Coordinates of C-alpha atoms and ligand atoms in Angstrom, one line a residue:
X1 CA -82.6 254.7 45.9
X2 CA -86.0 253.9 47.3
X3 CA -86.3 252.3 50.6
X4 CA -88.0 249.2 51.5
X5 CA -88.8 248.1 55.0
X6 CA -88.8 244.5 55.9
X7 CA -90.6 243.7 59.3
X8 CA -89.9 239.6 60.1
X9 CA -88.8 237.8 63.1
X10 CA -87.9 234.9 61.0
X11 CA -84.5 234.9 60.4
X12 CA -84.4 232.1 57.8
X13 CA -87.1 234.5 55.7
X14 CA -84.9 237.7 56.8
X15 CA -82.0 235.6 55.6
X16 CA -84.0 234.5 51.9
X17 CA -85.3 238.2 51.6
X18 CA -82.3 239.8 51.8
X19 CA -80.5 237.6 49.6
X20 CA -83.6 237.3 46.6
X21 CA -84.2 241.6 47.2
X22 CA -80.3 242.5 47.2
X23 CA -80.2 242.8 43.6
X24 CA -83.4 244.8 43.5
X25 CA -83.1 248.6 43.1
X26 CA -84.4 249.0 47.3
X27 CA -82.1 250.5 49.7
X28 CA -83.4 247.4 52.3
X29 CA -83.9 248.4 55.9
X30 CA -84.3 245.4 58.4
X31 CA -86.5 244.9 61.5
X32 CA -86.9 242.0 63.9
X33 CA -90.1 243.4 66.1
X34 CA -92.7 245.9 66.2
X35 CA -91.1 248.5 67.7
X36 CA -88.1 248.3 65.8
X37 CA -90.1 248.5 62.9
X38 CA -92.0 251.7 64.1
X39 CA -89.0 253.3 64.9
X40 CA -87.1 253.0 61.8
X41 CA -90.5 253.5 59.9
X42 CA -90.4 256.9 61.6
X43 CA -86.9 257.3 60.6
X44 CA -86.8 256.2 56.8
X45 CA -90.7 256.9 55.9
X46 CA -90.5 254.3 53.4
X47 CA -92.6 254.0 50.6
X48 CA -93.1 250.5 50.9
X49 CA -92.9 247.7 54.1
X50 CA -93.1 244.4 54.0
X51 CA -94.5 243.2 57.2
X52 CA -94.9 240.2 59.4
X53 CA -98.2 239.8 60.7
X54 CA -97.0 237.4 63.7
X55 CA -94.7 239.5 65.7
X56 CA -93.3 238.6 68.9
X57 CA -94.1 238.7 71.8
X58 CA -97.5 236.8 70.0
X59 CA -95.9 235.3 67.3
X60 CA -98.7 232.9 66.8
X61 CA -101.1 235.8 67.1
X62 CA -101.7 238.6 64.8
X63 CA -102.3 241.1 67.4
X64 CA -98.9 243.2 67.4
X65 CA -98.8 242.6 63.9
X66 CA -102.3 244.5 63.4
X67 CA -101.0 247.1 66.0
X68 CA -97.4 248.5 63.7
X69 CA -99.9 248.2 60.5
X70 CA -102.4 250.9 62.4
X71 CA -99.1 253.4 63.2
X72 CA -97.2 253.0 60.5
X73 CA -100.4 254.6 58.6
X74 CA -101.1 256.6 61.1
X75 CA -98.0 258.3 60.5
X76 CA -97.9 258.0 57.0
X77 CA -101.4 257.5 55.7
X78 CA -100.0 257.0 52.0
X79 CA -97.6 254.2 52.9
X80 CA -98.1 250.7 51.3
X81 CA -97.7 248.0 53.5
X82 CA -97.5 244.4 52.4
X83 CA -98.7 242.1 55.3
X84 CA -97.5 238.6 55.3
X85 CA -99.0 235.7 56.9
X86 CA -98.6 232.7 58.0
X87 CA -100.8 230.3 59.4
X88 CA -103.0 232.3 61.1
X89 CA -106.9 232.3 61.2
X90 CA -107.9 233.1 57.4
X91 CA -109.2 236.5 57.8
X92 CA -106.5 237.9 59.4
X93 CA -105.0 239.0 56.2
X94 CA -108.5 240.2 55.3
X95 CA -108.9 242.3 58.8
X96 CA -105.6 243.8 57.9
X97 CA -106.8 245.2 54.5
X98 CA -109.4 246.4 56.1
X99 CA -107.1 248.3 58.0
X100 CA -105.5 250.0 55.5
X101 CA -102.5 247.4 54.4
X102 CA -102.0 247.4 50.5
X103 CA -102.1 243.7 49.8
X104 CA -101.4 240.3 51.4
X105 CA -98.7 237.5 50.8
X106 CA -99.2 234.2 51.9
X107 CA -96.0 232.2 53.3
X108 CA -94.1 230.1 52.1
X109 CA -92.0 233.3 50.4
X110 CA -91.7 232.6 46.4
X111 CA -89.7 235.8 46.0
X112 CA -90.4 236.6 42.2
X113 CA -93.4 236.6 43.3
X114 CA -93.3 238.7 46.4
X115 CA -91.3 241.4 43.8
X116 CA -93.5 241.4 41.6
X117 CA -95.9 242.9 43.9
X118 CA -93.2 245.4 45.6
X119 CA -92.9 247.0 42.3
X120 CA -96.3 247.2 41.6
X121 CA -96.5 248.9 45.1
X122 CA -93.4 251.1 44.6
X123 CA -95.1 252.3 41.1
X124 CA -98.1 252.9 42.3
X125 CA -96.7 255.0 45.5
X126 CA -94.6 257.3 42.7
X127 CA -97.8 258.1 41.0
X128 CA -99.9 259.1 43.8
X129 CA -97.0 260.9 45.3
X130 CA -97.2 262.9 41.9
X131 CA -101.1 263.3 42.2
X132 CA -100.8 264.8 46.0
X133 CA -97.9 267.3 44.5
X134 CA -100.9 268.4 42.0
X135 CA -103.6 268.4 44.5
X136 CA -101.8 270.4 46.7
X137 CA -101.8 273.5 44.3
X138 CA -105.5 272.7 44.1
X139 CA -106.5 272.7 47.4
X140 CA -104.8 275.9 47.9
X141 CA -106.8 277.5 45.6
X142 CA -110.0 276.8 48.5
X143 CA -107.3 278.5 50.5
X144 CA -106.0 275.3 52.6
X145 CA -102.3 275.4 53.8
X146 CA -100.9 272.3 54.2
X147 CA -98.1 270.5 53.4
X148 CA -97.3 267.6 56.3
X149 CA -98.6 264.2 55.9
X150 CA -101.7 264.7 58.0
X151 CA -103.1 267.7 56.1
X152 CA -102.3 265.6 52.6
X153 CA -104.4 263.1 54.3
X154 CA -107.3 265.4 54.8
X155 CA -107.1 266.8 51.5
X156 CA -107.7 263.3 50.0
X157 CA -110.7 262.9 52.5
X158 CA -111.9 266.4 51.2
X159 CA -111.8 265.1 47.1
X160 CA -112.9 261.7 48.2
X161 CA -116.4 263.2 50.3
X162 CA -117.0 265.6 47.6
X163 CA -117.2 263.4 45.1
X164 CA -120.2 262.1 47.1
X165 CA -123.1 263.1 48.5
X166 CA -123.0 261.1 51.4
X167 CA -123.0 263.9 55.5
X168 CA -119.5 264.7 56.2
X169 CA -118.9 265.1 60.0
X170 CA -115.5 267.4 60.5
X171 CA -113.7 267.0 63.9
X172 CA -111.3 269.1 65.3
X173 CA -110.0 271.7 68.1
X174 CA -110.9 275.7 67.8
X175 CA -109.3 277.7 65.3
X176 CA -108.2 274.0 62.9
X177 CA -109.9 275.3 60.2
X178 CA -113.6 273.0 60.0
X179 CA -115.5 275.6 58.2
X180 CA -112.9 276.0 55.7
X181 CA -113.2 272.3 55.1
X182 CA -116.3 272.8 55.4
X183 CA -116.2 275.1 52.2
X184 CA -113.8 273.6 50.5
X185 CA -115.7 269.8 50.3
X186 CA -119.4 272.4 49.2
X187 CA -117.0 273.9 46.8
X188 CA -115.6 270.8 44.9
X189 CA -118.9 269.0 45.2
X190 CA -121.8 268.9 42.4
X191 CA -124.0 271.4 44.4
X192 CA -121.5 274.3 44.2
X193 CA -123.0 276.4 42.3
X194 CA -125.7 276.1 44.9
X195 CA -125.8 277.7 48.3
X196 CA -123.8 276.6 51.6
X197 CA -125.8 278.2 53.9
X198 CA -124.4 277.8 57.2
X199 CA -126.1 277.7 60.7
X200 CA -124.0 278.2 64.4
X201 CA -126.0 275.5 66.4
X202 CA -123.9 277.0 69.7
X203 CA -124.2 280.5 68.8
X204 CA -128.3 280.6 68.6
X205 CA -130.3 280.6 72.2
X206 CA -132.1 277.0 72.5
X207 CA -135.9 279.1 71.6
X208 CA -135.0 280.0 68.9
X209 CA -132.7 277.8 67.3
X210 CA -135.8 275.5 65.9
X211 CA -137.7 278.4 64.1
X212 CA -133.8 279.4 62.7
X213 CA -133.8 275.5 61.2
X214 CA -137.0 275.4 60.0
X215 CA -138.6 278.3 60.4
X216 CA -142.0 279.1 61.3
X217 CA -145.5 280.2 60.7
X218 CA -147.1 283.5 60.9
X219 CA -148.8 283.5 64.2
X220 CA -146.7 280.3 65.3
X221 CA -145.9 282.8 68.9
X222 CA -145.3 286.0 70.2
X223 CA -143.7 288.3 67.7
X224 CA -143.8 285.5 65.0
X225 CA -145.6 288.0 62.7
X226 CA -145.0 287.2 59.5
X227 CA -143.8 283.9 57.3
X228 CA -140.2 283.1 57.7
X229 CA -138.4 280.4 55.9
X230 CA -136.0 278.7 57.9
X231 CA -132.1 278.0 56.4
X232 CA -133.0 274.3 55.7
X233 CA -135.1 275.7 53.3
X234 CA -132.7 278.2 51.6
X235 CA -130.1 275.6 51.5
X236 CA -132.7 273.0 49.4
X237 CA -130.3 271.6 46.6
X238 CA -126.9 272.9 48.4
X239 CA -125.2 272.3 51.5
X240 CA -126.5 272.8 55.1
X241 CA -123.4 273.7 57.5
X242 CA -124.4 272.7 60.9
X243 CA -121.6 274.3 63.0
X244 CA -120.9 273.5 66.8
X245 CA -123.6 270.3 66.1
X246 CA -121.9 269.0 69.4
X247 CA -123.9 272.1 71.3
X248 CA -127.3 271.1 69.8
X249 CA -129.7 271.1 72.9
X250 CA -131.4 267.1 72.8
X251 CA -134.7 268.3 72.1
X252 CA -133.7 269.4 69.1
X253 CA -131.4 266.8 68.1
X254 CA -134.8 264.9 67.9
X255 CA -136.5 267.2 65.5
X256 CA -133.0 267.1 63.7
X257 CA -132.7 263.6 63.2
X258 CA -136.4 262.6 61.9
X259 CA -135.5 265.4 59.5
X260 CA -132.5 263.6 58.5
X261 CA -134.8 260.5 57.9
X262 CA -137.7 262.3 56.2
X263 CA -135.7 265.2 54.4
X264 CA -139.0 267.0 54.9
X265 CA -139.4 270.3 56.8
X266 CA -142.5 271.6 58.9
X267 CA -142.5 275.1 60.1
X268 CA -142.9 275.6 63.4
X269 CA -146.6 276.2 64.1
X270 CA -147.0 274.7 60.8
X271 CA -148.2 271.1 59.3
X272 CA -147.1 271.3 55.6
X273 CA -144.3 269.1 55.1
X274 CA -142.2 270.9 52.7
X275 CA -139.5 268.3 50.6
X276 CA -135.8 269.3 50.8
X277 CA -132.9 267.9 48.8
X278 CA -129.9 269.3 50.7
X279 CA -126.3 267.4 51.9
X280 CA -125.0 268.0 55.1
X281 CA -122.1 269.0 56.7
X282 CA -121.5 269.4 60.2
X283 CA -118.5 270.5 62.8
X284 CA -117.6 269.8 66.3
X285 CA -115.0 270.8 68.6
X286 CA -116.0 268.8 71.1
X287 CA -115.0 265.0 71.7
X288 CA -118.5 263.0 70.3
X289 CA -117.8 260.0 71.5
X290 CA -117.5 261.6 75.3
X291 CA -120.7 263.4 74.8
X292 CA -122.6 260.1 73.9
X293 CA -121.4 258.1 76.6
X294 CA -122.3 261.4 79.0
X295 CA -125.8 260.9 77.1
X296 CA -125.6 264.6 75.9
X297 CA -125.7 264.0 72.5
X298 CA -127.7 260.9 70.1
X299 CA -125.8 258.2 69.3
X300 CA -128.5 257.6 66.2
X301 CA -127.7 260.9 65.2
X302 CA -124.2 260.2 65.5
X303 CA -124.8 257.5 62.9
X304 CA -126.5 259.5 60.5
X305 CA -124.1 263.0 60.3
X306 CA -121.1 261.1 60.8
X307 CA -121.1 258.6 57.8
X308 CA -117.8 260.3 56.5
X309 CA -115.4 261.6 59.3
X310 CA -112.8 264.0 58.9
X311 CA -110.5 264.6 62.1
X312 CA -108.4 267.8 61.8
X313 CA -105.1 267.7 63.6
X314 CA -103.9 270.6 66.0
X315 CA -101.3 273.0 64.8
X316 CA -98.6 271.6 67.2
X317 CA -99.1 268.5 65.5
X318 CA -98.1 269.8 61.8
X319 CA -94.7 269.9 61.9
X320 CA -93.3 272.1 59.6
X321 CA -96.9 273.1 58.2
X322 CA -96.5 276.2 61.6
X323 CA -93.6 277.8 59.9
X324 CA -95.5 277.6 56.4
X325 CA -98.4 279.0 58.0
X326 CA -96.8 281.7 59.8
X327 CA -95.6 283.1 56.7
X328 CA -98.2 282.4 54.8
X329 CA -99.9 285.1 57.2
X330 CA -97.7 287.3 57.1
X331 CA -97.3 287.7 53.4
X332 CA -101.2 287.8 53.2
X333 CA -101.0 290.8 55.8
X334 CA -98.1 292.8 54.7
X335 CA -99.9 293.2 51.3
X336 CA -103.2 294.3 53.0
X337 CA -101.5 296.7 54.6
X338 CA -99.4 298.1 52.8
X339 CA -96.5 297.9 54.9
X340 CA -92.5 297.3 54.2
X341 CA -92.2 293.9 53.7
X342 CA -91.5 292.2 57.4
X343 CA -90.2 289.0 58.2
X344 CA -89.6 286.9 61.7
X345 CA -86.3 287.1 63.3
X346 CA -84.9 283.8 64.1
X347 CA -85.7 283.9 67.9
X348 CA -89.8 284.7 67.3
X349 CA -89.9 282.0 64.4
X350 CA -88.4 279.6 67.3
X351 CA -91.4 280.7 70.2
X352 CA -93.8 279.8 67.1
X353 CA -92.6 276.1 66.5
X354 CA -92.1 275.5 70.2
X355 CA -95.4 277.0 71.5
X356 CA -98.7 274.9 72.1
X357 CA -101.0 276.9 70.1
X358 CA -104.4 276.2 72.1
X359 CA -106.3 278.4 69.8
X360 CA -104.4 276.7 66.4
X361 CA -104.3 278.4 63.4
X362 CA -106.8 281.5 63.9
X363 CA -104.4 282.3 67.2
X364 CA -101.8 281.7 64.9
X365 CA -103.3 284.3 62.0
X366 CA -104.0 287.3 65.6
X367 CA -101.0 287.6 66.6
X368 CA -99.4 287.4 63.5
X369 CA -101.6 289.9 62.4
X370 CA -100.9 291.9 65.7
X371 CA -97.5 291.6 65.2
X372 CA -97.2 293.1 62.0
X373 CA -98.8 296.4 63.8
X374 CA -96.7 296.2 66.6
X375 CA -93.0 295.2 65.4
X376 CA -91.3 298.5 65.2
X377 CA -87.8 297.4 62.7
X378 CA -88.0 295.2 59.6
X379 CA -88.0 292.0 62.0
X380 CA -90.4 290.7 64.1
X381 CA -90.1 290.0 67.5
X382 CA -91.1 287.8 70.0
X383 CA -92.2 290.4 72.1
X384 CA -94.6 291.6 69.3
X385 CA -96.6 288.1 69.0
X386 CA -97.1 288.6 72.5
X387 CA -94.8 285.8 73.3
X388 CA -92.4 285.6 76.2
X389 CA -88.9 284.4 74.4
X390 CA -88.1 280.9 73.8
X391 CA -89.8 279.5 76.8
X392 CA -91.8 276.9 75.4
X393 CA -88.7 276.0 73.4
X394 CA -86.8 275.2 76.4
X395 CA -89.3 273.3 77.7
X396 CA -89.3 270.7 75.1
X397 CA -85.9 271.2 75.0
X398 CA -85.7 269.6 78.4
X399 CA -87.7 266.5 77.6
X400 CA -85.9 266.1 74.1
X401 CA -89.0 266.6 72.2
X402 CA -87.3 269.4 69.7
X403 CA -85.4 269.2 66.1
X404 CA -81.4 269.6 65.9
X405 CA -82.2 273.4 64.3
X406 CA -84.4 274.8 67.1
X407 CA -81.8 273.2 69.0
X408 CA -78.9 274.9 67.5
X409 CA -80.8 278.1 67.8
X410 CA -81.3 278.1 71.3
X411 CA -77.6 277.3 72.2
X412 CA -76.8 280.2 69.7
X413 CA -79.0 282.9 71.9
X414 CA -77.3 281.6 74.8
X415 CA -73.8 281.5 73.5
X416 CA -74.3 285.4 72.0
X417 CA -76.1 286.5 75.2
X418 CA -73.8 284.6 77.8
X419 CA -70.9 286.7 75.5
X420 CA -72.6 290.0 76.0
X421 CA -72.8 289.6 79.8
X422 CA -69.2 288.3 80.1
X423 CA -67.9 291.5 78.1
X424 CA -69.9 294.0 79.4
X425 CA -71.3 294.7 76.0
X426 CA -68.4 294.9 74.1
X427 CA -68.7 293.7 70.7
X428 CA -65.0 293.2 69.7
X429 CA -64.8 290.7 72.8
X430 CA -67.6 289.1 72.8
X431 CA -67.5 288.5 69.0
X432 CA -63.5 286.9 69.8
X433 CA -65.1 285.0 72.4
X434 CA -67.0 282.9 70.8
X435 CA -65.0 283.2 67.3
X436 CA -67.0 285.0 65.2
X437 CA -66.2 288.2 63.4
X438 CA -67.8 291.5 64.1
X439 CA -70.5 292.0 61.6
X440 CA -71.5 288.2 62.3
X441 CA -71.7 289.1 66.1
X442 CA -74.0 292.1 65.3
X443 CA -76.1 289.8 62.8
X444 CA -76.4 287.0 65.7
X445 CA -77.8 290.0 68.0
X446 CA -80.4 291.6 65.7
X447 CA -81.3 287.9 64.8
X448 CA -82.2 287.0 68.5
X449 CA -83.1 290.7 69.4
X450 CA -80.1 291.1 72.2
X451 CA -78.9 294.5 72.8
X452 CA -75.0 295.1 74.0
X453 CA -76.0 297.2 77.4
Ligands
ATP1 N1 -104.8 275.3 56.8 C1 -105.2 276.6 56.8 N2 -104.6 277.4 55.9 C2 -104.9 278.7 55.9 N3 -105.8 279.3 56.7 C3 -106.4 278.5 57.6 C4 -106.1 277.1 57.7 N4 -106.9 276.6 58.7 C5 -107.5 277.7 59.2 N5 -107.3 278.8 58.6 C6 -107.8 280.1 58.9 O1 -107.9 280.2 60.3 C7 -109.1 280.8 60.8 C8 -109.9 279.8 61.6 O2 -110.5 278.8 60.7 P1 -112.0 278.2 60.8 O3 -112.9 279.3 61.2 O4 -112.2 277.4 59.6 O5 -111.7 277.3 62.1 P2 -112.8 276.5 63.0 O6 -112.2 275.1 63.2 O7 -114.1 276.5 62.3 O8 -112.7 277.3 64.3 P3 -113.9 277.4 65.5 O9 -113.9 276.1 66.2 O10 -113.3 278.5 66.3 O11 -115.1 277.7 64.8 C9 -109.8 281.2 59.5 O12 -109.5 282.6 59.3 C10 -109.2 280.4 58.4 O13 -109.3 281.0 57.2
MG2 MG1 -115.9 277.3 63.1

């Protein structure tokens, strides 16, 4: 049965919606404030929420209201929330669809009504749901891993920007995979069967980064001996892939920007203004919005590249998407090299969920990569990713921030190892110990790469 979540203070509505919904096909799930409602979103991820836009402690306001609308799609961008109002200013139902909430119901309740458009949302939520399970074969075909709700999210940004031609700024740590998006929005646009040509705005010394743009003149300086056309020109009727755009010295974020107005090119130590029809895309790794209140970078630039934002999350903030990842790696290794087919033992799979992953998913592809080279047996070890045991596990497991399996597994490594000690290695023992049979003993060891001495 599908779940609905009902967030209202009002126990006389509670009371009406409960009674008029009960016969409905909705598992109902109750909630009397905000952060009752935010936790048992986070619990049931239900399709569909009803919510209250006057929430205590303001239940004249729409304040807390507006706050649980804003994380509840935060966590689940593809959740339809239905915001009910009361009699609040008039465009707070209007600010709140702006935000991202599905529809709005005026008070007093007329519960047909009100069902009427549950359904509707309920429906609509099974098709889309369908939609993403397509898309996400799709979007693997531009070689995109990505199954938690946050990558879903992107890939809907990705087919909504494509569709366009509109600059797409893409956001995100090291390693999150920006130029892939990058790729992948070129790819599934009308210009792909035109160029991306792509341009590291970091990588190039500040000199020589404006003849690389535009290039320049014969004769334009020292050594400039012949024409050269810069890769704004090559990209004309593709894409131009402004990489590290946060690292773009000011003076040429100038030059950039009137070019951005213009679309016309001059060379350096030229004056013909050469037209261009090119869309852009750019990536950052750095935090924008810090870098224009520090004055380092335009905020009218700003404006123009970053009409369509995409923020890509860190790996520790993908949930199950690591493990996914980590195999997907190592399937895509083995093959290349030829190798017995290896897999991660229990304990290393563990290090990967629990560590931090600063360098995200191209750290993630290394040392799995590395790994595969260095793990002598069929399993991998946590010594072999270059990872000190279950550390980081333990960690989180201390501040309660870990799932019941990793859990589970670190108590098991204990129990086994604790065993091992307590028998001086012997098996028969230490299996009775903990009451497990032999061969399960020896399976628990090679899982968590414990030796009996
Ligand atoms: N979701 C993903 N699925 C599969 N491979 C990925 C994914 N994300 C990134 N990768 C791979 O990880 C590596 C790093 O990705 P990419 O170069 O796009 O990251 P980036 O954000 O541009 O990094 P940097 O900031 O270091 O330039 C690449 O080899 C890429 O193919
Ligand atoms: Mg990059």
């Amino acid at each position: 049965m599908q779940k609905l979540l009902i967030i209202d203070d009002n126990d006389e509505i509670l009371r009406q919606l409960k009674w008029g919904l009960s016969k409905s096909n909705y598992e109902l799930v109750f909630a009397r404030d905000g952060e009752e409602g935010l936790r048992l979103f986070k619990k049931h991820t239900p399709p569909v929420v009803t919510l209250d836009l006057g929430l205590p402690p303001h239940e004249n306001g729409i304040g807390e209201g507006l706050r649980c609308l804003g994380e509840m799609l935060r966590m689940d961008p593809t959740a339809k929330v239905i915001v009910i109002t009361g009699n609040e200013e008039k465009d707070a139902a209007l600010q709140a669809v702006r935000l991202g909430a599905y529809d709005y119901y005026k008070k007093p309740v007329n519960l047909d009504e009100l069902k009427v458009m549950v359904d509707r949302a309920m429906y609509l939520q099974n098709i889309e749901s369908e939609n993403q399970e397509l898309r996400r074969k799709t979007v693997n075909e531009s070689g995109i891993v990505g199954e938690c709700a946050r990558m879903q999210a992107v890939f809907n940004q990705i087919d909504r920007v494509a569709a366009s031609d509109v600059p797409v700024l893409i956001c995100g740590e090291s390693g999150t995979g920006k130029e892939l998006v990058a790729r992948a929005v070129h790819q599934k646009s009308l210009r792909a069967d035109m160029e991306m040509v792509s341009i590291n705005c970091g990588a190039i010394p500040e000199n020589l980064l404006e003849s690389e743009l535009f290039g320049h003149e014969k004769g334009a300086f020292t050594g400039a001996n012949k024409l050269v056309k810069g890769k704004v020109e090559y990209a004309d009727k593709g894409t131009l892939f402004l990489d590290e755009i946060g690292e773009m010295p000011m003076a040429l974020q100038v030059k950039l920007l009137r070019f951005l107005q213009e679309m016309v090119v001059t060379r350096v130590g030229g004056r013909k203004e050469i037209p261009v029809d090119v869309r852009i895309i750019t990536a950052t790794n750095i935090d924008i919005q810090k870098a224009m209140e520090e004055g380092a970078f335009r905020e009218d630039l700003f404006y123009r590249i970053g009409v369509m934002t995409i923020n890509l999350p860190p790996l520790r903030e993908r949930g199950d998407d690591i493990e996914l990842l980590a195999n997907y790696f190592l399937k895509s290794v083995s093959v290349g090299q030829r190798t017995t087919s290896k897999r991660f033992s229990g304990e290393a799979m563990a290090c990967i969920r629990g560590y931090e992953w600063p360098g995200n998913i191209r750290e993630l592809e290394n040392r799995v990569k590395r790994a595969v080279i260095m793990a002598n047996g069929p399993e991998i070890m946590p010594e072999d990713l270059g990872m000190k045991g279950d550390e980081p596990l333990r960690q989180k497991l201390q501040t309660n921030d870990i799932s019941l399996k990793d859990a589970r597994l670190l108590l098991e490594r204990d129990m086994v190892e604790n065993a091992l000690e307590k028998f001086s290695g012997n098996i028969v023992k230490a299996a009775a110990s903990i009451g497990v049979s032999r061969p399960t003993f020896y399976d628990l060891m090679k899982k968590h790469g414990l030796k009996s001495s």
